[in-house]
Coordinates of C-alpha atoms in Angstrom, one line a residue:
Chain H
M1 CA 44.3 -18.9 -44.7
F2 CA 40.7 -19.1 -45.3
V3 CA 40.2 -20.7 -41.9
V4 CA 42.2 -18.0 -40.2
R5 CA 40.3 -15.3 -41.9
R6 CA 37.0 -16.8 -40.8
Y7 CA 38.1 -17.0 -37.3
T8 CA 39.3 -13.5 -37.3
L9 CA 35.9 -12.5 -38.5
V10 CA 34.2 -14.4 -35.7
I11 CA 36.5 -12.9 -33.1
L12 CA 36.0 -9.5 -34.5
L13 CA 32.2 -10.0 -34.4
A14 CA 32.3 -11.4 -30.9
G15 CA 34.4 -8.4 -29.9
L16 CA 32.0 -6.0 -31.5
V17 CA 29.0 -7.7 -29.8
A18 CA 30.9 -7.6 -26.5
V19 CA 31.6 -3.9 -26.9
T20 CA 28.2 -2.8 -28.3
A21 CA 25.9 -4.9 -26.2
P22 CA 26.5 -3.4 -22.8
E23 CA 26.9 0.0 -24.5
A24 CA 23.4 -0.3 -26.0
G25 CA 22.0 -1.4 -22.7
R26 CA 23.6 1.4 -20.9
A27 CA 22.5 4.0 -23.4
S28 CA 18.9 2.8 -23.1
E29 CA 19.1 2.9 -19.3
E30 CA 20.5 6.4 -19.4
G31 CA 17.7 7.3 -21.8
A32 CA 15.1 6.2 -19.3
A33 CA 16.8 7.9 -16.3
A34 CA 17.3 11.1 -18.4
F35 CA 13.6 11.0 -19.4
V36 CA 12.5 10.9 -15.7
Q37 CA 14.9 13.5 -14.7
D38 CA 13.9 15.7 -17.6
M39 CA 10.2 15.4 -16.6
A40 CA 11.0 16.2 -13.0
A41 CA 12.8 19.3 -14.1
K42 CA 9.9 20.4 -16.3
V43 CA 7.5 19.9 -13.4
V44 CA 9.7 22.1 -11.2
N45 CA 10.3 24.7 -13.8
S46 CA 6.8 25.1 -15.2
I47 CA 4.2 23.8 -12.7
A48 CA 5.6 24.3 -9.3
D49 CA 5.8 28.1 -9.7
K50 CA 4.0 29.5 -6.7
S51 CA 2.6 32.6 -8.5
L52 CA 0.6 30.5 -11.0
S53 CA -3.1 30.7 -11.1
L54 CA -4.9 27.3 -10.7
A55 CA -6.1 27.4 -14.3
E56 CA -2.6 28.1 -15.6
R57 CA -1.1 25.4 -13.5
Q58 CA -3.7 22.9 -14.7
H59 CA -3.0 23.9 -18.3
R60 CA 0.7 23.3 -18.0
F61 CA 0.2 20.1 -16.1
R62 CA -2.0 18.8 -18.9
K63 CA 0.6 19.7 -21.5
L64 CA 3.2 17.6 -19.6
L65 CA 0.7 14.7 -19.3
H66 CA 0.3 14.7 -23.1
E67 CA 4.1 14.7 -23.4
G68 CA 5.0 12.1 -20.8
L69 CA 2.1 9.8 -20.1
D70 CA 0.7 7.0 -22.3
M71 CA -2.9 7.9 -21.6
E72 CA -4.4 5.3 -24.0
H73 CA -2.5 2.5 -22.3
V74 CA -3.4 3.7 -18.8
A75 CA -7.1 4.1 -19.7
G76 CA -7.1 0.6 -21.1
F77 CA -5.4 -0.9 -18.1
V78 CA -7.6 0.7 -15.4
L79 CA -10.7 -0.9 -17.0
G80 CA -9.3 -4.4 -16.3
P81 CA -11.4 -7.1 -17.9
Y82 CA -14.1 -4.7 -18.9
R83 CA -11.7 -3.2 -21.5
R84 CA -12.7 -6.1 -23.8
R85 CA -16.3 -5.0 -24.2
V86 CA -15.7 -1.3 -24.6
D87 CA -16.5 0.3 -28.0
P88 CA -14.0 2.8 -29.4
S89 CA -16.1 6.0 -29.1
D90 CA -16.9 5.3 -25.4
F91 CA -13.2 4.5 -24.8
A92 CA -12.2 7.9 -26.3
E93 CA -14.7 9.6 -24.0
F94 CA -13.4 7.7 -21.1
Q95 CA -9.8 8.7 -21.9
E96 CA -10.9 12.4 -21.8
V97 CA -12.6 12.2 -18.4
L98 CA -9.8 10.2 -17.0
E99 CA -7.3 12.8 -18.1
E100 CA -9.4 15.5 -16.6
F101 CA -9.5 13.5 -13.3
I102 CA -5.8 13.2 -13.2
V103 CA -5.4 17.0 -13.9
Q104 CA -8.0 17.8 -11.2
S105 CA -6.5 15.4 -8.7
Y106 CA -2.9 16.3 -9.0
A107 CA -2.2 19.7 -10.6
W108 CA -3.1 21.8 -7.6
R109 CA -0.8 19.8 -5.3
F110 CA 2.3 21.4 -6.9
R111 CA 1.3 24.7 -5.3
D112 CA 2.8 23.2 -2.1
Y113 CA 6.1 22.5 -3.8
A114 CA 8.9 23.3 -1.4
G115 CA 12.2 22.5 -3.1
Q116 CA 12.1 18.7 -3.2
T117 CA 14.5 17.1 -5.6
L118 CA 14.4 13.9 -7.6
E119 CA 17.4 11.6 -7.6
V120 CA 17.5 8.5 -9.8
V121 CA 18.6 5.5 -7.9
S122 CA 18.5 2.7 -10.4
V123 CA 17.1 1.7 -13.8
R124 CA 16.2 -1.8 -14.7
A125 CA 14.7 -3.6 -17.6
A126 CA 11.4 -5.3 -17.0
Q127 CA 9.1 -7.5 -19.1
R128 CA 8.0 -6.4 -22.6
G129 CA 10.7 -3.9 -23.1
R130 CA 9.6 -1.9 -20.1
E131 CA 12.0 0.0 -17.9
I132 CA 11.6 0.8 -14.3
V133 CA 13.3 3.9 -13.0
K134 CA 13.6 3.9 -9.3
S135 CA 14.0 7.4 -7.7
H136 CA 14.0 9.1 -4.4
I137 CA 12.2 12.4 -3.8
L138 CA 14.5 14.2 -1.4
Q139 CA 13.2 16.7 1.1
P140 CA 15.2 19.9 1.2
N141 CA 15.3 19.9 5.0
G142 CA 16.8 16.4 5.1
G143 CA 13.5 14.8 6.1
P144 CA 12.6 11.2 5.1
S145 CA 12.8 10.7 1.4
L146 CA 10.0 9.2 -0.6
E147 CA 10.6 6.3 -3.0
V148 CA 8.9 6.7 -6.3
S149 CA 9.3 4.3 -9.2
W150 CA 8.4 5.1 -12.8
T151 CA 7.5 2.4 -15.2
L152 CA 8.2 3.4 -18.8
H153 CA 7.7 2.0 -22.2
K154 CA 8.5 3.3 -25.6
K155 CA 5.7 4.5 -27.9
A156 CA 6.7 5.6 -31.4
G157 CA 10.3 5.8 -30.2
D158 CA 9.6 8.1 -27.2
Y159 CA 9.5 7.1 -23.6
K160 CA 6.1 7.3 -22.0
V161 CA 5.1 6.7 -18.3
I162 CA 2.7 3.9 -17.8
D163 CA 2.8 3.6 -14.0
I164 CA 4.0 5.5 -11.0
Q165 CA 4.6 3.7 -7.7
V166 CA 4.9 5.6 -4.5
Q167 CA 6.4 3.7 -1.7
G168 CA 5.5 0.5 -3.5
L169 CA 1.9 1.4 -4.1
S170 CA 1.0 1.4 -7.8
M171 CA -1.3 4.2 -8.8
M172 CA -2.5 2.3 -11.8
T173 CA -3.2 -0.9 -9.9
T174 CA -5.1 1.1 -7.2
Q175 CA -7.1 2.9 -9.9
R176 CA -7.9 -0.3 -11.7
D177 CA -9.1 -2.1 -8.6
E178 CA -11.4 0.9 -7.9
Y179 CA -12.8 1.2 -11.4
V180 CA -13.2 -2.5 -11.9
E181 CA -15.2 -2.7 -8.6
F182 CA -17.3 0.2 -9.7
L183 CA -18.0 -1.3 -13.1
R184 CA -18.9 -4.7 -11.6
G185 CA -21.6 -2.9 -9.6
E186 CA -22.8 -1.2 -12.9
N187 CA -23.0 -4.3 -15.0
G188 CA -19.8 -3.2 -16.8
R189 CA -21.4 -0.1 -18.3
L190 CA -18.6 2.3 -19.1
Q191 CA -21.0 5.2 -19.5
S192 CA -21.8 4.9 -15.8
L193 CA -18.2 5.2 -14.9
V194 CA -17.8 8.2 -17.3
E195 CA -20.7 9.9 -15.7
A196 CA -19.5 9.2 -12.2
L197 CA -16.0 10.6 -13.1
R198 CA -17.6 13.7 -14.6
K199 CA -19.4 14.3 -11.4
Q200 CA -16.3 13.7 -9.4
N201 CA -14.2 16.0 -11.6
K202 CA -16.8 18.8 -11.1
A203 CA -16.7 18.3 -7.3
L204 CA -12.9 18.4 -7.3
A205 CA -12.9 21.5 -9.5
Q206 CA -15.3 23.3 -7.2
Q207 CA -13.3 22.3 -4.1
H208 CA -10.1 23.6 -5.6
S209 CA -11.4 26.9 -6.9
H210 CA -12.8 27.3 -3.4
Q211 CA -9.5 26.6 -1.8
S212 CA -7.5 28.9 -4.1
S213 CA -9.8 31.8 -3.8
Chain P
M1 CA -4.0 -4.8 19.2
P2 CA -7.0 -4.5 21.4
S3 CA -8.3 -7.9 22.0
R4 CA -10.9 -9.2 24.4
W5 CA -9.3 -12.4 25.5
R6 CA -6.3 -13.0 27.7
P7 CA -4.7 -16.3 28.7
Q8 CA -5.9 -17.5 32.1
K9 CA -3.8 -17.2 35.3
S10 CA -3.0 -20.9 35.4
V11 CA -0.7 -20.9 32.4
T12 CA 2.7 -21.8 33.6
L13 CA 4.3 -24.0 30.9
A14 CA 7.6 -24.1 32.7
D15 CA 6.3 -26.3 35.6
G16 CA 6.2 -29.3 33.4
D17 CA 2.7 -30.2 34.2
R18 CA 1.4 -31.2 30.8
W19 CA -2.2 -31.5 31.9
E20 CA -2.1 -28.0 33.2
A21 CA -0.6 -26.8 30.0
A22 CA -3.1 -28.6 27.9
R23 CA -5.9 -27.2 30.0
S24 CA -4.5 -23.7 29.6
M25 CA -4.3 -24.1 25.9
M26 CA -7.9 -25.2 25.9
S27 CA -8.9 -22.2 27.9
I28 CA -7.1 -20.0 25.4
L29 CA -8.9 -21.6 22.6
Q30 CA -12.2 -21.2 24.5
R31 CA -11.5 -17.6 25.0
L32 CA -10.6 -17.2 21.3
S33 CA -13.9 -18.6 20.4
Q34 CA -15.6 -16.1 22.6
G35 CA -15.6 -12.3 22.2
S36 CA -14.9 -10.4 19.0
L37 CA -13.2 -13.2 17.1
R38 CA -16.2 -15.4 17.2
F39 CA -18.2 -12.4 16.0
V40 CA -15.9 -12.0 13.1
A41 CA -15.9 -15.6 12.3
A42 CA -19.6 -15.7 12.3
L43 CA -19.8 -12.6 10.1
V44 CA -17.3 -14.1 7.6
L45 CA -19.2 -17.3 7.5
V46 CA -22.5 -15.7 6.9
G47 CA -20.9 -13.5 4.3
S48 CA -19.3 -16.4 2.5
I49 CA -22.6 -18.3 2.4
A50 CA -24.5 -15.3 1.2
A51 CA -21.9 -14.6 -1.4
C52 CA -21.4 -18.1 -2.5
A53 CA -25.0 -18.1 -3.8
T54 CA -24.2 -15.4 -6.3
P55 CA -20.8 -15.7 -8.1
P56 CA -21.4 -13.7 -11.3
Q57 CA -22.0 -15.6 -14.6
D58 CA -20.9 -12.9 -17.0
P59 CA -17.2 -13.6 -17.9
E60 CA -15.9 -10.1 -17.1
D61 CA -17.9 -9.8 -13.9
R62 CA -16.6 -13.2 -12.9
E63 CA -13.0 -12.3 -13.6
A64 CA -13.4 -9.1 -11.6
Y65 CA -15.1 -11.1 -8.8
E66 CA -12.3 -13.6 -8.6
A67 CA -9.5 -11.1 -8.8
A68 CA -11.1 -9.2 -5.8
N69 CA -10.9 -12.4 -3.8
D70 CA -13.5 -11.0 -1.5
P71 CA -16.4 -13.6 -1.2
A72 CA -17.6 -12.0 2.1
Q73 CA -17.8 -8.5 0.5
P74 CA -21.4 -7.7 1.5
V75 CA -20.5 -8.3 5.2
N76 CA -17.1 -6.7 4.8
E77 CA -18.7 -3.6 3.5
V78 CA -21.0 -3.3 6.5
I79 CA -18.0 -3.7 8.8
F80 CA -16.1 -1.1 6.8
E81 CA -18.9 1.4 7.2
F82 CA -18.9 0.6 10.9
N83 CA -15.1 1.3 11.1
L84 CA -15.6 4.5 9.2
I85 CA -18.1 5.6 11.8
V86 CA -15.7 4.6 14.6
D87 CA -13.0 6.6 12.9
K88 CA -15.2 9.7 12.5
V89 CA -16.7 9.6 16.0
V90 CA -13.7 8.4 18.1
L91 CA -10.4 8.0 16.3
R92 CA -10.2 11.2 14.4
P93 CA -11.2 13.4 17.3
L94 CA -8.7 11.6 19.5
A95 CA -6.0 12.1 16.9
R96 CA -6.8 15.8 16.6
I97 CA -6.5 16.2 20.4
Y98 CA -3.3 14.1 20.5
E99 CA -1.8 16.2 17.7
F100 CA -2.9 19.4 19.4
V101 CA -1.5 18.5 22.8
L102 CA 1.7 16.8 21.9
P103 CA 4.5 18.5 19.9
D104 CA 6.0 16.5 17.0
I105 CA 8.9 15.3 18.9
A106 CA 6.7 13.9 21.6
R107 CA 4.6 12.1 19.1
D108 CA 7.7 10.6 17.5
G109 CA 8.7 9.5 21.0
V110 CA 5.4 7.7 21.4
R111 CA 5.8 5.9 18.1
N112 CA 9.4 5.0 18.8
F113 CA 8.4 3.6 22.2
L114 CA 5.6 1.5 20.8
N115 CA 7.8 0.2 18.0
N116 CA 10.4 -0.7 20.6
L117 CA 7.8 -2.7 22.5
R118 CA 7.1 -4.7 19.4
T119 CA 10.7 -6.0 19.3
P120 CA 10.0 -9.6 20.6
V121 CA 7.3 -10.2 18.0
I122 CA 9.3 -8.7 15.1
L123 CA 12.4 -10.7 16.2
A124 CA 10.5 -14.0 16.4
N125 CA 9.1 -13.5 12.9
D126 CA 12.5 -12.4 11.5
L127 CA 13.9 -15.6 12.8
M128 CA 11.0 -17.8 11.6
Q129 CA 11.6 -16.3 8.2
G130 CA 15.3 -17.1 8.3
E131 CA 16.1 -13.4 8.0
V132 CA 19.2 -13.5 10.2
D133 CA 20.5 -10.1 9.2
R134 CA 17.2 -8.5 9.9
A135 CA 16.9 -10.3 13.2
G136 CA 20.3 -8.8 14.1
E137 CA 19.1 -5.4 13.2
T138 CA 16.0 -5.9 15.4
I139 CA 18.2 -6.9 18.3
G140 CA 20.7 -4.1 17.7
R141 CA 17.9 -1.5 17.5
F142 CA 16.3 -2.7 20.7
M143 CA 19.6 -2.6 22.7
I144 CA 20.7 0.8 21.4
N145 CA 17.3 2.5 21.7
T146 CA 16.5 1.0 25.1
A147 CA 19.9 1.7 26.5
T148 CA 20.0 5.3 25.3
S149 CA 16.5 6.5 25.9
G150 CA 14.2 3.6 27.1
G151 CA 13.0 3.3 23.5
V152 CA 11.7 6.9 23.2
F153 CA 14.4 8.1 20.7
D154 CA 15.2 6.1 17.6
V155 CA 18.9 6.5 18.0
A156 CA 19.6 3.3 16.0
G157 CA 17.4 4.6 13.2
E158 CA 19.4 7.9 13.1
A159 CA 22.5 5.8 12.8
G160 CA 21.1 3.9 9.8
I161 CA 19.6 0.8 11.3
T162 CA 16.0 1.6 10.3
F163 CA 12.9 0.1 11.8
H164 CA 11.2 -2.7 9.9
E165 CA 8.0 -4.5 10.5
E166 CA 7.4 -8.2 10.7
D167 CA 4.4 -10.2 11.7
F168 CA 3.2 -13.8 11.6
G169 CA 1.0 -13.1 8.6
Q170 CA 4.1 -12.2 6.6
T171 CA 5.9 -15.3 8.0
L172 CA 3.1 -17.5 6.8
A173 CA 3.4 -15.8 3.4
V174 CA 7.1 -16.5 3.3
W175 CA 6.3 -20.1 4.2
G176 CA 4.1 -20.3 1.2
A177 CA 0.6 -19.7 2.5
D178 CA -1.9 -17.9 0.3
E179 CA -3.5 -14.8 1.6
G180 CA -6.9 -16.3 1.7
A181 CA -10.1 -14.3 1.3
Y182 CA -10.1 -10.6 2.1
V183 CA -11.6 -9.9 5.5
M184 CA -12.6 -6.5 7.1
L185 CA -12.1 -6.8 10.8
P186 CA -14.2 -4.6 13.2
F187 CA -11.9 -1.9 14.7
L188 CA -8.8 -3.4 13.3
G189 CA -9.4 -2.7 9.6
P190 CA -8.5 -4.6 6.4
S191 CA -7.0 -8.0 6.6
N192 CA -7.3 -11.5 5.1
V193 CA -7.6 -15.0 6.5
R194 CA -3.9 -15.4 6.6
D195 CA -3.1 -12.1 8.3
A196 CA -6.0 -12.3 10.7
G197 CA -4.7 -15.7 11.9
G198 CA -1.2 -14.2 12.1
K199 CA -2.5 -11.5 14.4
I200 CA -3.6 -14.2 16.9
V201 CA -0.2 -15.9 16.8
D202 CA 1.6 -12.6 17.3
H203 CA -0.6 -11.9 20.2
V204 CA 0.4 -15.2 21.8
L205 CA 4.0 -14.7 20.9
D206 CA 4.1 -11.3 22.6
P207 CA 5.7 -11.5 26.1
L208 CA 3.6 -8.4 27.1
T209 CA 0.5 -10.5 26.6
W210 CA 1.8 -12.9 29.3
W211 CA 2.9 -10.0 31.5
G212 CA -0.5 -8.6 31.3
Y213 CA -1.9 -11.9 32.3
N214 CA 0.5 -12.5 35.1
D215 CA 0.3 -9.1 36.8
D216 CA -2.7 -7.6 38.6
D217 CA -1.6 -4.1 37.8
W218 CA -4.3 -2.4 35.7
I219 CA -1.7 -1.1 33.2
A220 CA -0.5 -4.6 32.7
E221 CA -3.9 -6.0 32.2
K222 CA -5.0 -3.3 29.8
Q223 CA -1.6 -3.0 28.0
G224 CA -2.8 -4.6 24.8
L225 CA -5.8 -2.2 24.5
I226 CA -3.7 0.8 25.5
R227 CA -1.0 0.0 23.0
G228 CA -3.5 -0.7 20.2
V229 CA -5.5 2.5 20.7
T230 CA -2.4 4.6 21.1
Q231 CA -0.9 3.2 18.0
A232 CA -4.1 3.8 16.1
V233 CA -4.4 7.4 17.3
D234 CA -0.7 8.1 16.5
A235 CA -1.0 6.6 13.0
R236 CA -4.2 8.5 12.4
S237 CA -2.7 11.8 13.5
R238 CA -0.1 11.5 10.8
N239 CA -2.6 10.8 8.0
Y240 CA -5.4 13.3 7.9
K241 CA -4.6 14.9 4.6
Q242 CA -3.8 11.7 2.8
I243 CA -7.0 9.9 3.8
E244 CA -9.1 12.9 3.1
D245 CA -7.6 13.2 -0.4
L246 CA -8.0 9.5 -1.0
E247 CA -11.6 9.5 0.0
A248 CA -12.3 12.6 -2.1
T249 CA -10.8 11.1 -5.2
S250 CA -12.2 7.6 -4.9
L251 CA -15.4 6.4 -6.5
D252 CA -15.3 3.3 -4.4
F253 CA -13.4 3.8 -1.2
Y254 CA -13.9 0.3 -0.1
A255 CA -12.2 -1.1 -3.2
T256 CA -9.4 1.5 -2.9
V257 CA -8.6 0.4 0.6
R258 CA -8.7 -3.2 -0.3
S259 CA -6.3 -2.6 -3.2
L260 CA -3.9 -0.6 -1.1
Y261 CA -3.9 -3.1 1.8
R262 CA -3.0 -5.9 -0.6
Q263 CA -0.2 -4.0 -2.3
Q264 CA 1.2 -2.9 1.1
R265 CA 1.2 -6.4 2.4
E266 CA 2.9 -7.6 -0.7
N267 CA 5.6 -5.0 -0.2
L268 CA 6.1 -5.9 3.4
I269 CA 6.3 -9.6 2.6
R270 CA 9.0 -9.0 0.1
N271 CA 10.6 -6.7 2.7
G272 CA 10.6 -3.9 0.1
G273 CA 13.6 -2.5 -1.6
K274 CA 14.7 -5.7 -3.4
D275 CA 14.9 -5.2 -7.1
Q276 CA 13.1 -8.2 -8.3
D277 CA 10.2 -8.9 -10.6
A278 CA 7.4 -9.8 -8.4
P279 CA 3.9 -10.3 -9.8
M280 CA 1.3 -8.0 -8.4
P281 CA -0.7 -9.8 -5.8
G282 CA -3.5 -11.9 -7.1
L283 CA -4.7 -9.5 -9.8
G284 CA -3.5 -10.7 -13.1
F285 CA -6.4 -10.0 -15.5
D286 CA -5.9 -12.0 -18.6
M287 CA -6.3 -9.5 -21.3
N288 CA -4.6 -11.4 -24.1
D289 CA -3.0 -8.2 -25.3
P290 CA -0.3 -5.9 -24.1
M291 CA -2.7 -4.2 -21.7
D292 CA -2.6 -6.9 -19.2
D293 CA -1.0 -6.8 -15.8
P294 CA 2.1 -4.9 -16.6
L295 CA 3.3 -4.2 -13.2
E296 CA 6.4 -5.6 -11.9
T297 CA 6.8 -4.0 -8.6
S298 CA 9.9 -2.0 -8.4
A299 CA 9.6 -0.3 -5.1
G300 CA 9.4 -1.1 -1.5
G301 CA 11.6 0.7 0.9
S302 CA 11.9 1.3 4.5
D303 CA 8.7 0.6 6.5
D304 CA 9.6 3.4 8.7
R305 CA 8.8 5.9 6.0
L306 CA 5.3 4.7 5.3
E307 CA 3.7 7.6 7.1
S308 CA 5.2 10.1 4.7
M309 CA 3.0 8.6 2.0
G310 CA 0.0 8.2 4.3
P311 CA -2.9 5.9 4.2
Q312 CA -1.0 2.7 4.1
A313 CA 0.6 3.4 7.4
N314 CA -2.9 3.3 8.7
L315 CA -3.9 0.3 6.8
D316 CA -2.4 -2.1 9.2
G317 CA -4.3 -2.2 12.4
T318 CA -6.3 0.9 12.8
A319 CA -10.0 1.5 12.6
V320 CA -10.4 3.4 9.4
N321 CA -8.6 1.6 6.7

């Protein structure tokens, strides 16, 4: 009697695990895919509007960055080994100019949005609880699609993007290799990088205001 | 690829004359040691010696130095500057004219035709990598495209058998060879020891090389140069905006190009598209915290689409990048 009951319990438990395990996995995958699709929809609805002024477009883009990108993580990663010797106040400043750089580099591009749509192709789990959402950006005229993969992790329960790969080229890796090379030439002084980025941001801002006027 | 050497007239391996064959091989090697390749080798050597004197002592600098895997960097940077000038003075103007003169459909025709000519080299490398399915695709594409349009229209690609790239550098990687030090080649752009060696093997594998050598027609003799330049111009004409953007947003364009070249080669070696956890090439900084190398590559995709993203299509074999 006792034995039977115990076995029943085991079988029940096993059944439960069998039922819940893939369910949980699927729910999480769906969460990641939904997150990417949701971000794409927000981009189309709020940033891609052709009538927006450059300043407004940048403002909305920045808001979406705060919502969807783990800036602290990205800023740390792109410093490579030099991250270890950075003091916190410098790092906070670096995060700010890096965010400004991303805004200056990318926000204006959405002016050229022409009806492209995002389709999630697959989601898979990666190391350290990360999930990689592979998507295709489809051209409205049926032109060649672009493969974009989003690496996500969870921060305080919310999904955040930590890398975007376009046709297999990682933006974060490319940025890191560039900054690490720069820092090596500057004896690892983060302030030099911050200053160079400031200058670059200014140049980009000028260039864009020129183009939009 | 434009190259200064050609096998000599006396190479006829089929006649069974071993002495003759050996002599021909010697003459090929001699020619290899002349011309631009010797120039490159000398530069790399000088660069390595120069750089060997100064590997950084600081632990972070040293880690960055090793991850870059670019001991000849001072020399590479000079060659890179040279390539940028060639791009500005020759390649970009040519690309503008090419784009202006030829409609899109004609430019696609040029690219398709050039891709079709590369069939033997791609096929040989498919087979050497044991990729039987891809070898079949390569043969199928060649037959379909050649029969329907002499290679000008990518009929097979429209039907879903898309173009893929293979070269001996990738084959060496599949066989387990390391990439070796990063090298910037004059005119040809970024490479590494493995891929640069692969280029030579591909050149020898290419039947068109031997046609060029066996035929007195000028177009046969210059076919390598003509193909190389046309391919470079075609690729460049598809990438103005991307390269301009890249340069404008980069604090160190040299390092950016090096990074993109490495990532692109890694994708090509894995033949893209496969969902597998592959480490990023040679750049695992040990951070001892969750910041470190997080990137399992997830992407890849059809090589044929590279030009829609831009610079990397140009990274392989043209002057700029």
